[in-house]
Amino acid sequence: MPSEFALIRRHFTRPARHTDLAVGDDAALVRPRAGMQLAISTDMLVAGTHFFADTDPEDLGWKTLAVNVSDIAAMGAEPRWVVLAASLPNADEAWIEAFARGFFACCEAFGIDAIGGDTTRGPLNLCPTIFGEVPTGTAITRSGARPDDDLWVSGAPGRAALGLADLRGEIRLAKACRDDCLAALQRPQPRVALGLALRGLASAMLDVSDGLFGDLSHILELSRVGAEIDEAALPLAALTDACGDAARAFTACSAGGDDYELLFTAPADRRGGIEAISQSLELPLHRIGHITAQTEQLSLRTRDGQLRLARASGYDHFGRSA
Amino acid sequence: MPSEFALIRRHFTRPARHTDLAVGDDAALVRPRAGMQLAISTDMLVAGTHFFADTDPEDLGWKTLAVNVSDIAAMGAEPRWVVLAASLPNADEAWIEAFARGFFACCEAFGIDAIGGDTTRGPLNLCPTIFGEVPTGTAITRSGARPDDDLWVSGAPGRAALGLADLRGEIRLAKACRDDCLAALQRPQPRVALGLALRGLASAMLDVSDGLFGDLSHILELSRVGAEIDEAALPLAALTDACGDAARAFTACSAGGDDYELLFTAPADRRGGIEAISQSLELPLHRIGHITAQTEQLSLRTRDGQLRLARASGYDHFGRSA
């Protein structure tokens, strides 16, 4: 069996393009560019909690990095470097090779140098830490939403949840939509270009990883505001077509995680700029509601015009938030 | 049961001192100082592989960070920031509180801001990523050793291995030495001040985590040199006194990991400077051999004057290196 060092060298050493010292020493060395803040995020993916142990390793390699790239996108930052720590139950070279292929495909897609890491034996656990750069003072945080700001979401959140339900045999998606929903689950596309374009336009932003309504509550909490979502404005039609069930489509959109779409707020006078971005990126951006002054209160304006308090329902790994 | 978010907030949010945006957003924001390179390292600690699941959580919190601080010290860099990803089997608040106490004690000891992380449910796994700063071009890598350089090691490597053997019931350490060996194992002291002092003096450096001889092989490989170690110069006396067994003392010193001492090379004309550092830090520094031109060949000059080829015997998580 090849040693840990040999396996890592074989599959995880690729030329770095903007790194002073990459894999192989006690630490990697990088130089952020002048005038830049460094945006740093880490996400741990555990077999059985975040993915099935038998997930296709190439998809898993992509997704392991993509979900971290999404955090950088959500700051309006440009992803630059990543380190990967991994615990593996065994040194299965075919698995490692496929995982590395997916991981580096994501590196290539977003111009990221993989600069180091750590590999050890143990239950399957993948832990990237990612670094982006953003001109000092221009990062889009969760705390900048103001009453009367518009509330926007990119793409079609809920597709990944429908894909997962199909894989679990709970539903059977229409053939024309199934591939699209599975791709959203297995090969999520972090919205880096959108995040960069929204600098100077968005007042607050995050990526939807645990469910739209639940994640929105983080913006409400940190910005000390409330929100009203307009059910009629949610992008539900395609989801309903896919699964043939309007209630499931609503749940997938409002509480399904794993799509990694961007949820953001912006003053109403920025609508033109945001619509122009949507066109130039060929990415639908949906204005789904607005920010209110009712701190941390999330309301839903239903199709029949009634306003009801929506429960925050993000997935919390250790229980439900109050 | 408190939610994940509440638990993290309660125990892992402390004031940051040199950070623009810490815990709570999609990413943390930091600004490296002008003229600095960023040194980045990650180490994953897995229950059952790197520590006993019933390890005292406060010790574990210290050690989880300390082993990462050691990687920064080994570059001659100054530790500045850390993010911690953790997978926990359950939300045991007493355990988390004690772990955080040890982790933040180490943050305090070395001036490190904890700026973010991720917590999830799963088999116990702790994964910090640490960031240090070093003036551009002054980092001490593994690749700078040259033939005829002296070979040095700090402290008394092997104490942690003896402490572990005692805990496992394999040996019984002398009472006067036991606490010292257990402290080396449970509360390792990363050699940050030494690493900083060696800038401009050491030609190559790493921290001993997997065993002195085995880790030395990384310097030999990256510097394309060999080394000759002088058995009589190894700091074995105290180890032999502690365990009453010269052979075990030799094995602990040469192959025991987990002490996190620094192993470094330096030109012979730097001896005076290095001895002065030893005095000012009150830290023994042992000149244990020298670098040779025999690429990757590690030899041991035994007490009787014979030269024999020493096997590299570092611990490799997936088998032995060739």
XYZ file of C-alpha atoms in Angstrom:
644
model
C 0.000 0.000 0.000
C 1.466 3.394 -0.888
C 2.250 5.570 2.090
C 0.185 8.575 3.090
C 2.931 10.879 1.846
C 3.153 9.139 -1.516
C -0.633 9.204 -1.996
C -0.862 12.883 -1.178
C 2.046 13.732 -3.425
C 0.586 11.750 -6.281
C -2.904 13.196 -6.226
C -2.808 16.494 -4.408
C 0.302 18.238 -5.674
C -0.494 20.436 -8.633
C 1.230 23.592 -9.829
C 0.221 26.643 -7.809
C -0.162 29.921 -9.660
C -0.293 32.635 -7.051
C 1.369 31.008 -4.057
C 4.897 31.492 -2.689
C 5.213 28.045 -1.092
C 2.602 25.309 -1.452
C 2.304 21.681 -0.271
C 5.204 20.018 1.556
C 6.479 22.268 4.334
C 5.187 22.967 7.859
C 3.004 25.731 6.456
C 2.164 27.238 3.085
C 3.201 30.807 2.327
C 0.995 33.258 0.459
C 1.024 37.013 -0.050
C -2.352 38.766 -0.157
C -2.326 41.671 -2.598
C -1.991 45.232 -1.328
C -5.231 46.838 -0.162
C -6.961 43.510 0.265
C -8.640 41.941 3.255
C -8.471 38.200 3.527
C -11.831 36.383 3.833
C -11.439 33.037 5.632
C -13.982 30.256 6.001
C -13.990 26.595 6.963
C -16.668 23.924 6.521
C -16.468 20.347 7.709
C -18.257 17.626 5.712
C -18.928 14.402 7.603
C -20.036 11.141 5.988
C -23.549 10.267 7.123
C -24.290 13.839 8.216
C -23.572 15.848 5.067
C -23.345 13.185 2.390
C -23.883 9.478 1.857
C -20.675 7.470 2.358
C -21.205 5.965 -1.099
C -21.483 9.341 -2.857
C -19.593 9.416 -6.125
C -16.123 10.593 -5.018
C -15.639 12.933 -7.981
C -18.913 14.726 -7.183
C -17.912 14.773 -3.530
C -14.539 16.336 -4.388
C -16.306 19.091 -6.313
C -18.894 19.717 -3.630
C -16.402 19.683 -0.737
C -14.692 22.680 -2.262
C -17.785 24.294 -3.825
C -19.603 24.740 -0.518
C -16.555 26.582 0.821
C -16.203 28.683 -2.335
C -19.821 29.662 -1.756
C -18.943 31.210 1.618
C -16.319 33.370 -0.075
C -18.796 34.325 -2.820
C -21.260 35.328 -0.106
C -18.791 37.959 1.136
C -18.343 39.435 -2.343
C -14.770 38.121 -2.231
C -12.632 36.354 -4.827
C -11.571 32.802 -3.881
C -7.780 32.384 -4.039
C -6.387 29.556 -1.890
C -7.546 26.417 -0.106
C -6.079 23.893 2.339
C -7.753 20.514 2.782
C -7.635 18.344 5.886
C -9.124 14.895 5.438
C -9.688 11.847 7.559
C -10.138 8.679 5.496
C -11.065 5.180 6.691
C -8.544 3.646 4.292
C -6.114 4.560 1.569
C -8.299 3.586 -1.392
C -6.315 5.064 -4.250
C -9.127 4.909 -6.825
C -11.409 6.814 -4.458
C -8.700 9.387 -3.683
C -7.915 9.838 -7.376
C -11.585 10.472 -8.245
C -12.052 12.781 -5.264
C -8.970 14.779 -6.276
C -10.290 15.031 -9.857
C -13.514 16.642 -8.649
C -11.734 18.830 -6.107
C -9.235 20.183 -8.630
C -11.953 20.679 -11.260
C -13.513 23.101 -8.780
C -10.083 24.697 -8.136
C -9.699 25.215 -11.897
C -13.202 26.578 -12.328
C -12.607 29.305 -9.743
C -8.871 30.002 -10.039
C -8.005 28.553 -6.638
C -4.547 27.277 -5.609
C -4.599 24.194 -3.332
C -1.692 24.997 -1.053
C -1.608 22.380 1.688
C -3.465 20.095 3.996
C -3.358 17.104 6.256
C -4.439 13.516 5.727
C -5.051 11.015 8.460
C -6.869 7.783 9.134
C -10.319 7.876 10.691
C -14.024 8.125 9.892
C -14.553 9.898 6.553
C -14.352 13.623 7.184
C -13.405 16.393 4.761
C -12.445 19.816 6.027
C -11.342 22.528 3.630
C -10.398 26.009 4.765
C -10.656 28.597 2.036
C -9.204 32.057 1.582
C -10.541 34.839 -0.581
C -9.509 38.410 -1.160
C -11.725 41.463 -1.114
C -10.714 45.137 -1.335
C -10.622 46.416 2.234
C -14.023 47.689 3.357
C -16.047 46.282 0.450
C -17.018 42.843 1.829
C -20.759 42.203 1.962
C -21.564 40.973 5.467
C -24.768 39.765 7.113
C -25.200 42.889 9.191
C -25.908 45.633 6.648
C -29.627 45.108 5.843
C -31.873 48.142 6.463
C -35.664 48.490 6.633
C -37.240 48.855 3.170
C -34.297 47.179 1.441
C -35.397 44.677 -1.182
C -34.777 41.003 -0.489
C -33.354 38.966 -3.375
C -32.370 35.371 -4.038
C -30.461 33.929 -6.983
C -31.416 30.939 -9.111
C -33.954 28.357 -8.026
C -33.371 27.345 -4.405
C -35.050 24.008 -3.586
C -33.752 21.976 -6.508
C -31.132 20.248 -4.366
C -33.757 19.279 -1.768
C -35.947 17.771 -4.496
C -32.942 15.896 -5.894
C -32.215 14.476 -2.453
C -35.863 13.445 -1.954
C -35.738 11.647 -5.308
C -32.510 9.826 -4.391
C -34.124 8.777 -1.114
C -37.132 7.419 -3.033
C -39.552 9.834 -1.345
C -40.621 11.364 -4.660
C -40.131 10.685 -8.317
C -39.087 13.780 -10.244
C -40.218 14.465 -13.802
C -37.525 13.115 -16.104
C -36.874 16.518 -17.711
C -36.108 18.090 -14.295
C -34.377 15.253 -12.496
C -30.873 15.789 -13.904
C -31.095 19.478 -13.099
C -32.104 18.799 -9.475
C -29.436 16.118 -9.016
C -26.810 18.469 -10.456
C -27.874 21.140 -7.965
C -27.343 18.605 -5.177
C -24.160 16.957 -6.417
C -22.392 19.712 -8.340
C -23.564 22.973 -6.770
C -22.366 26.099 -8.588
C -21.152 28.716 -6.127
C -22.204 32.185 -7.288
C -18.771 33.802 -7.324
C -19.381 36.115 -10.288
C -22.647 37.291 -8.742
C -21.010 37.953 -5.379
C -18.303 40.061 -7.004
C -20.832 41.976 -9.125
C -22.928 42.824 -6.060
C -20.148 44.752 -4.302
C -21.423 48.280 -3.843
C -25.017 47.204 -4.557
C -26.000 44.631 -1.918
C -26.330 45.794 1.691
C -26.184 42.272 3.245
C -25.645 38.798 1.845
C -25.214 35.128 2.719
C -25.311 31.843 0.893
C -28.268 29.526 1.447
C -26.854 26.291 2.808
C -29.393 25.320 5.475
C -32.635 26.645 3.978
C -33.777 30.053 2.751
C -36.008 31.076 5.677
C -33.619 29.694 8.293
C -30.549 31.324 6.807
C -32.409 34.597 6.359
C -32.812 34.659 10.124
C -29.033 35.159 10.427
C -29.290 38.373 8.408
C -32.270 39.490 10.498
C -30.402 38.816 13.712
C -27.114 40.463 12.754
C -28.776 43.423 11.008
C -31.428 43.780 13.757
C -34.248 43.920 11.237
C -37.211 41.819 10.125
C -38.357 40.630 6.721
C -41.528 40.047 4.800
C -41.444 37.452 2.054
C -43.971 37.533 -0.777
C -45.013 33.949 -1.486
C -46.136 34.865 -5.001
C -42.617 36.097 -5.784
C -40.851 32.871 -4.735
C -39.528 30.903 -7.714
C -41.817 27.926 -7.091
C -43.268 27.147 -10.530
C -40.368 25.062 -11.846
C -40.144 23.166 -8.547
C -43.872 22.424 -8.617
C -43.582 21.222 -12.206
C -40.668 18.995 -11.232
C -42.325 17.243 -8.303
C -46.028 17.787 -9.053
C -46.721 18.931 -5.482
C -47.049 22.626 -4.614
C -46.664 22.076 -0.864
C -43.448 20.100 -1.311
C -42.160 22.734 -3.731
C -42.760 25.446 -1.113
C -40.964 23.444 1.587
C -38.053 22.695 -0.724
C -37.686 26.376 -1.598
C -38.138 27.773 1.898
C -36.376 25.131 4.013
C -34.243 23.022 1.657
C -30.530 23.611 1.923
C -27.597 22.680 -0.244
C -28.295 24.823 -3.331
C -25.777 27.489 -2.338
C -27.715 30.299 -3.934
C -27.048 33.828 -2.684
C -29.643 35.595 -0.555
C -29.077 39.349 -0.384
C -30.631 42.684 0.411
C -30.244 45.959 -1.453
C -31.819 49.418 -1.412
C -34.765 49.734 -3.793
C -32.894 52.259 -5.951
C -30.441 49.523 -6.946
C -33.031 47.417 -8.754
C -31.848 48.512 -12.189
C -28.247 47.605 -11.456
C -29.243 44.228 -10.073
C -31.446 43.412 -13.045
C -28.564 44.325 -15.353
C -26.321 41.859 -13.465
C -28.975 39.170 -13.819
C -28.980 39.690 -17.579
C -25.226 39.830 -18.014
C -24.686 36.675 -15.909
C -27.736 34.942 -17.436
C -28.773 34.111 -13.885
C -32.325 34.723 -12.629
C -32.434 37.022 -9.599
C -35.765 37.048 -7.769
C -36.974 39.957 -5.671
C -38.858 37.911 -3.064
C -39.721 40.461 -0.407
C -38.379 43.318 1.653
C -36.766 44.170 4.968
C -38.857 45.552 7.818
C -38.146 47.259 11.125
C -39.653 44.358 13.174
C -36.418 42.967 14.576
C -35.914 39.275 13.809
C -39.539 38.844 12.740
C -39.980 36.881 9.533
C -43.420 37.150 7.933
C -44.875 35.543 4.845
C -47.385 37.363 2.642
C -49.389 34.437 1.275
C -50.954 34.329 -2.177
C -54.340 35.274 -0.718
C -52.873 38.464 0.743
C -52.708 37.349 4.371
C -49.624 38.050 6.466
C -48.508 35.236 8.757
C -45.492 34.710 10.939
C -43.140 32.228 9.276
C -41.137 29.908 11.437
C -37.378 29.972 10.983
C -36.677 26.421 9.984
C -33.001 26.148 9.142
C -31.330 22.859 9.864
C -29.445 23.028 13.119
C -27.087 20.101 13.632
C -27.731 19.967 17.375
C -31.410 20.756 17.488
C -33.729 23.538 16.498
C -33.074 27.152 17.291
C -35.672 28.732 19.520
C -30.653 21.040 24.600
C -29.118 24.337 23.488
C -28.801 24.692 19.746
C -25.509 24.429 17.911
C -25.500 28.168 17.338
C -26.166 28.934 20.980
C -23.430 26.581 22.157
C -20.879 28.048 19.775
C -21.823 31.564 20.716
C -21.623 30.799 24.391
C -18.212 29.160 24.404
C -16.365 30.211 21.276
C -17.053 33.903 20.916
C -14.387 35.960 22.613
C -13.136 39.448 21.828
C -10.739 39.512 18.882
C -7.824 41.904 19.045
C -6.395 42.120 15.552
C -9.294 40.986 13.391
C -11.676 43.048 11.241
C -14.603 40.595 11.402
C -14.621 37.440 13.525
C -17.176 34.696 14.266
C -20.700 34.933 12.847
C -20.595 35.762 9.150
C -19.955 33.627 6.057
C -16.240 34.295 6.441
C -13.923 36.114 8.807
C -12.009 39.166 7.596
C -8.397 39.853 8.534
C -5.726 42.179 7.206
C -2.151 40.877 7.198
C 0.345 43.616 7.939
C 2.311 45.226 5.116
C 5.424 43.343 4.047
C 4.235 40.102 5.582
C 3.687 36.701 4.078
C 0.930 34.606 5.557
C 1.936 31.149 6.826
C -1.024 28.736 6.748
C -1.269 25.263 8.249
C -3.993 22.791 9.110
C -3.902 19.652 11.282
C -6.753 17.270 11.879
C -6.992 15.447 15.235
C -9.151 12.331 15.243
C -10.325 10.491 18.375
C -8.749 7.061 18.502
C -5.982 8.028 16.077
C -4.428 11.104 17.706
C -5.878 11.029 21.190
C -7.967 8.851 23.478
C -11.661 9.715 23.321
C -11.629 10.126 27.115
C -8.737 12.612 27.117
C -9.304 15.478 29.512
C -11.133 18.014 27.312
C -9.238 21.007 28.663
C -5.899 19.375 27.817
C -7.308 18.399 24.439
C -8.379 21.985 23.747
C -4.861 23.201 24.489
C -3.182 20.497 22.442
C -5.528 20.864 19.447
C -4.315 24.415 19.014
C -0.753 23.897 20.252
C 0.138 21.346 17.572
C -0.966 23.857 14.943
C 0.886 26.727 16.616
C 3.950 24.501 16.413
C 3.719 24.397 12.604
C 3.752 28.195 12.519
C 6.693 28.277 14.958
C 8.532 25.872 12.664
C 8.396 28.461 9.862
C 9.822 31.195 12.081
C 6.418 32.890 11.850
C 4.253 34.591 14.467
C 0.857 32.934 15.082
C -2.029 35.389 14.630
C -5.380 33.794 13.791
C -7.120 30.425 13.952
C -10.378 28.904 12.709
C -11.657 25.672 14.243
C -13.884 23.113 12.554
C -15.150 20.391 14.854
C -17.316 17.331 14.555
C -18.783 16.228 17.892
C -20.804 13.097 18.679
C -23.127 15.096 20.931
C -23.609 18.557 22.348
C -22.140 17.874 25.811
C -21.898 21.365 27.178
C -19.531 20.548 30.048
C -17.122 18.934 27.585
C -17.376 21.865 25.176
C -16.842 24.365 27.981
C -13.693 22.584 29.196
C -12.389 22.154 25.648
C -12.923 25.864 24.960
C -11.093 26.746 28.196
C -7.989 24.859 27.066
C -8.245 26.127 23.501
C -8.510 29.764 24.546
C -5.738 29.371 27.133
C -3.502 28.499 24.206
C -4.897 31.443 22.200
C -4.036 33.736 25.114
C -0.573 32.277 25.580
C 0.380 33.000 21.982
C -1.678 36.114 21.128
C -3.979 34.323 18.693
C -7.464 35.523 17.667
C -10.031 32.729 17.155
C -11.952 34.127 14.208
C -14.390 31.466 13.050
C -15.178 27.849 12.520
C -17.783 25.228 11.937
C -19.417 22.731 14.286
C -21.291 19.665 13.207
C -22.422 16.306 14.484
C -20.284 13.248 13.804
C -17.392 11.190 15.146
C -15.115 13.357 17.320
C -12.791 15.261 15.003
C -11.012 18.563 15.626
C -9.561 20.535 12.757
C -7.958 23.926 13.319
C -6.427 25.966 10.525
C -3.896 28.480 11.745
C -2.417 31.616 10.241
C 0.884 33.234 11.072
C 2.757 36.192 9.696
C 6.387 36.326 8.706
C 8.283 39.156 6.992
C 8.367 38.260 3.290
C 11.359 36.103 2.436
C 12.383 35.269 6.014
C 10.407 32.058 6.629
C 12.536 29.058 7.592
C 11.508 26.193 5.301
C 12.541 22.544 5.128
C 14.584 23.010 1.970
C 17.490 25.214 3.039
C 19.863 22.736 4.756
C 23.393 22.590 3.263
C 26.244 20.065 3.755
C 28.291 20.799 6.882
C 25.441 22.699 8.537
C 25.007 21.776 12.187
C 21.890 19.836 13.168
C 20.095 21.033 16.311
C 17.069 20.032 18.341
C 15.355 21.925 21.148
C 14.341 20.597 24.554
C 14.109 16.905 25.354
C 12.265 15.065 22.577
C 10.953 11.690 23.764
C 9.235 12.817 26.947
C 5.773 12.674 25.361
C 6.412 9.126 24.115
C 7.432 8.048 27.625
C 4.356 9.737 29.062
C 2.160 7.845 26.610
C 3.858 4.524 27.414
C 3.221 5.178 31.108
C -0.467 5.965 30.495
C -0.756 2.756 28.496
C 0.776 0.817 31.384
C 3.775 -0.316 29.329
C 6.260 1.305 31.691
C 6.226 2.972 35.055
C 8.018 6.296 35.069
C 10.010 7.535 38.043
C 7.718 9.723 40.110
C 9.927 12.804 39.788
C 9.791 12.627 35.966
C 6.250 11.432 35.359
C 4.490 14.803 35.596
C 7.032 16.312 33.255
C 6.507 13.567 30.638
C 2.727 13.719 30.933
C 2.820 17.496 30.545
C 4.894 17.095 27.370
C 2.206 14.774 26.034
C -0.877 16.634 27.222
C 0.193 20.271 27.226
C 2.938 20.541 24.609
C 4.655 23.931 24.485
C 5.119 25.086 20.897
C 8.489 26.801 20.488
C 7.242 30.090 19.065
C 9.877 32.323 20.679
C 12.630 29.995 19.489
C 11.272 29.935 15.937
C 11.193 33.732 15.792
C 14.693 34.025 17.259
C 16.103 31.619 14.671
C 15.150 33.800 11.678
C 18.375 34.646 9.912
C 20.258 31.913 11.772
C 18.639 28.576 10.897
C 18.910 27.325 7.323
C 16.085 24.751 7.583
C 13.571 23.858 10.294
C 10.552 21.727 11.138
C 8.723 20.678 14.257
C 9.042 17.100 15.465
C 5.548 15.658 15.495
C 6.067 12.129 14.175
C 9.552 11.307 15.502
C 12.950 12.964 15.253
C 14.580 10.632 12.723
C 11.456 10.299 10.601
C 10.765 14.030 10.498
C 14.415 14.745 9.760
C 13.944 12.759 6.557
C 11.632 15.522 5.284
C 14.446 18.062 5.593
C 16.859 15.641 3.901
C 14.432 15.076 1.049
C 13.502 18.702 0.421
C 17.060 20.001 0.907
C 18.579 17.079 -1.072
C 21.148 16.387 1.609
C 21.959 13.691 4.155
C 22.633 13.828 7.875
C 24.822 12.190 10.450
C 23.513 12.090 13.993
C 25.906 11.693 16.919
C 24.290 9.316 19.419
C 26.420 10.680 22.255
C 24.994 14.163 21.625
C 21.344 13.103 21.863
C 19.669 14.311 25.068
C 19.066 10.788 26.387
C 20.229 10.954 30.001
C 17.049 12.396 31.487
C 14.902 9.973 29.486
C 16.966 7.027 30.658
C 16.698 8.220 34.258
C 12.927 8.555 33.836
C 12.247 5.087 32.458
C 15.340 3.171 33.616
C 15.853 1.673 30.163
C 18.488 3.083 27.771
C 17.061 1.313 24.723
C 13.560 2.660 25.356
C 14.990 6.120 25.947
C 16.756 5.983 22.578
C 13.585 4.868 20.795
C 11.512 7.551 22.529
C 14.012 10.248 21.522
C 14.552 9.097 17.941
C 11.076 7.870 16.971
C 8.622 9.255 19.541
C 6.404 12.033 18.277
C 4.180 14.569 19.963
C 6.798 16.688 21.758
C 6.690 19.456 19.148
C 10.304 20.394 19.635
C 12.036 22.225 16.778
C 14.631 20.428 14.661
C 16.783 22.809 12.658
C 20.013 23.214 10.749
C 22.390 26.175 10.760
C 25.863 26.970 9.442
C 28.623 26.213 11.960
C 29.516 29.913 12.251
C 26.114 30.554 13.882
C 26.835 28.445 16.959
C 27.495 31.463 19.153
C 24.205 33.090 18.194
C 22.280 29.898 18.780
C 23.847 29.307 22.166
C 22.950 32.871 23.141
C 19.325 32.187 22.192
C 19.360 29.030 24.301
C 20.511 31.060 27.295
C 18.076 33.930 26.830
C 15.102 31.581 26.362
C 16.327 29.218 29.112
C 15.726 26.394 26.649
C 18.354 23.702 26.033
C 19.400 23.481 22.374
C 21.355 20.341 21.490
C 23.770 20.142 18.571
C 23.113 16.512 17.671
C 24.922 16.088 14.368
C 25.552 17.632 10.991
C 24.321 17.691 7.415
C 26.177 15.675 4.746
C 26.180 15.589 0.952
C 24.781 12.000 0.848
C 21.288 12.816 -0.380
C 18.545 11.475 1.898
C 20.965 9.220 3.762
C 20.579 9.310 7.522
C 23.464 7.819 9.498
C 23.998 7.364 13.205
C 27.466 7.651 14.769
C 27.092 5.280 17.720
C 28.805 5.732 21.069
C 31.504 3.244 20.062
C 32.378 5.347 17.009
C 30.771 3.154 14.372
C 28.686 4.696 11.605
C 25.499 2.841 10.732
C 22.590 3.641 8.463
C 19.594 4.665 10.552
C 16.148 3.800 9.339
C 13.709 6.648 8.944
C 10.974 5.604 11.298
C 8.384 8.380 11.385
C 4.820 7.378 11.962
C 2.946 7.255 8.684
C -0.826 7.038 9.123
C -1.244 4.764 6.107
C 1.830 2.569 6.457
C 5.545 2.996 6.516
C 7.442 5.109 4.049
C 9.802 3.131 1.852
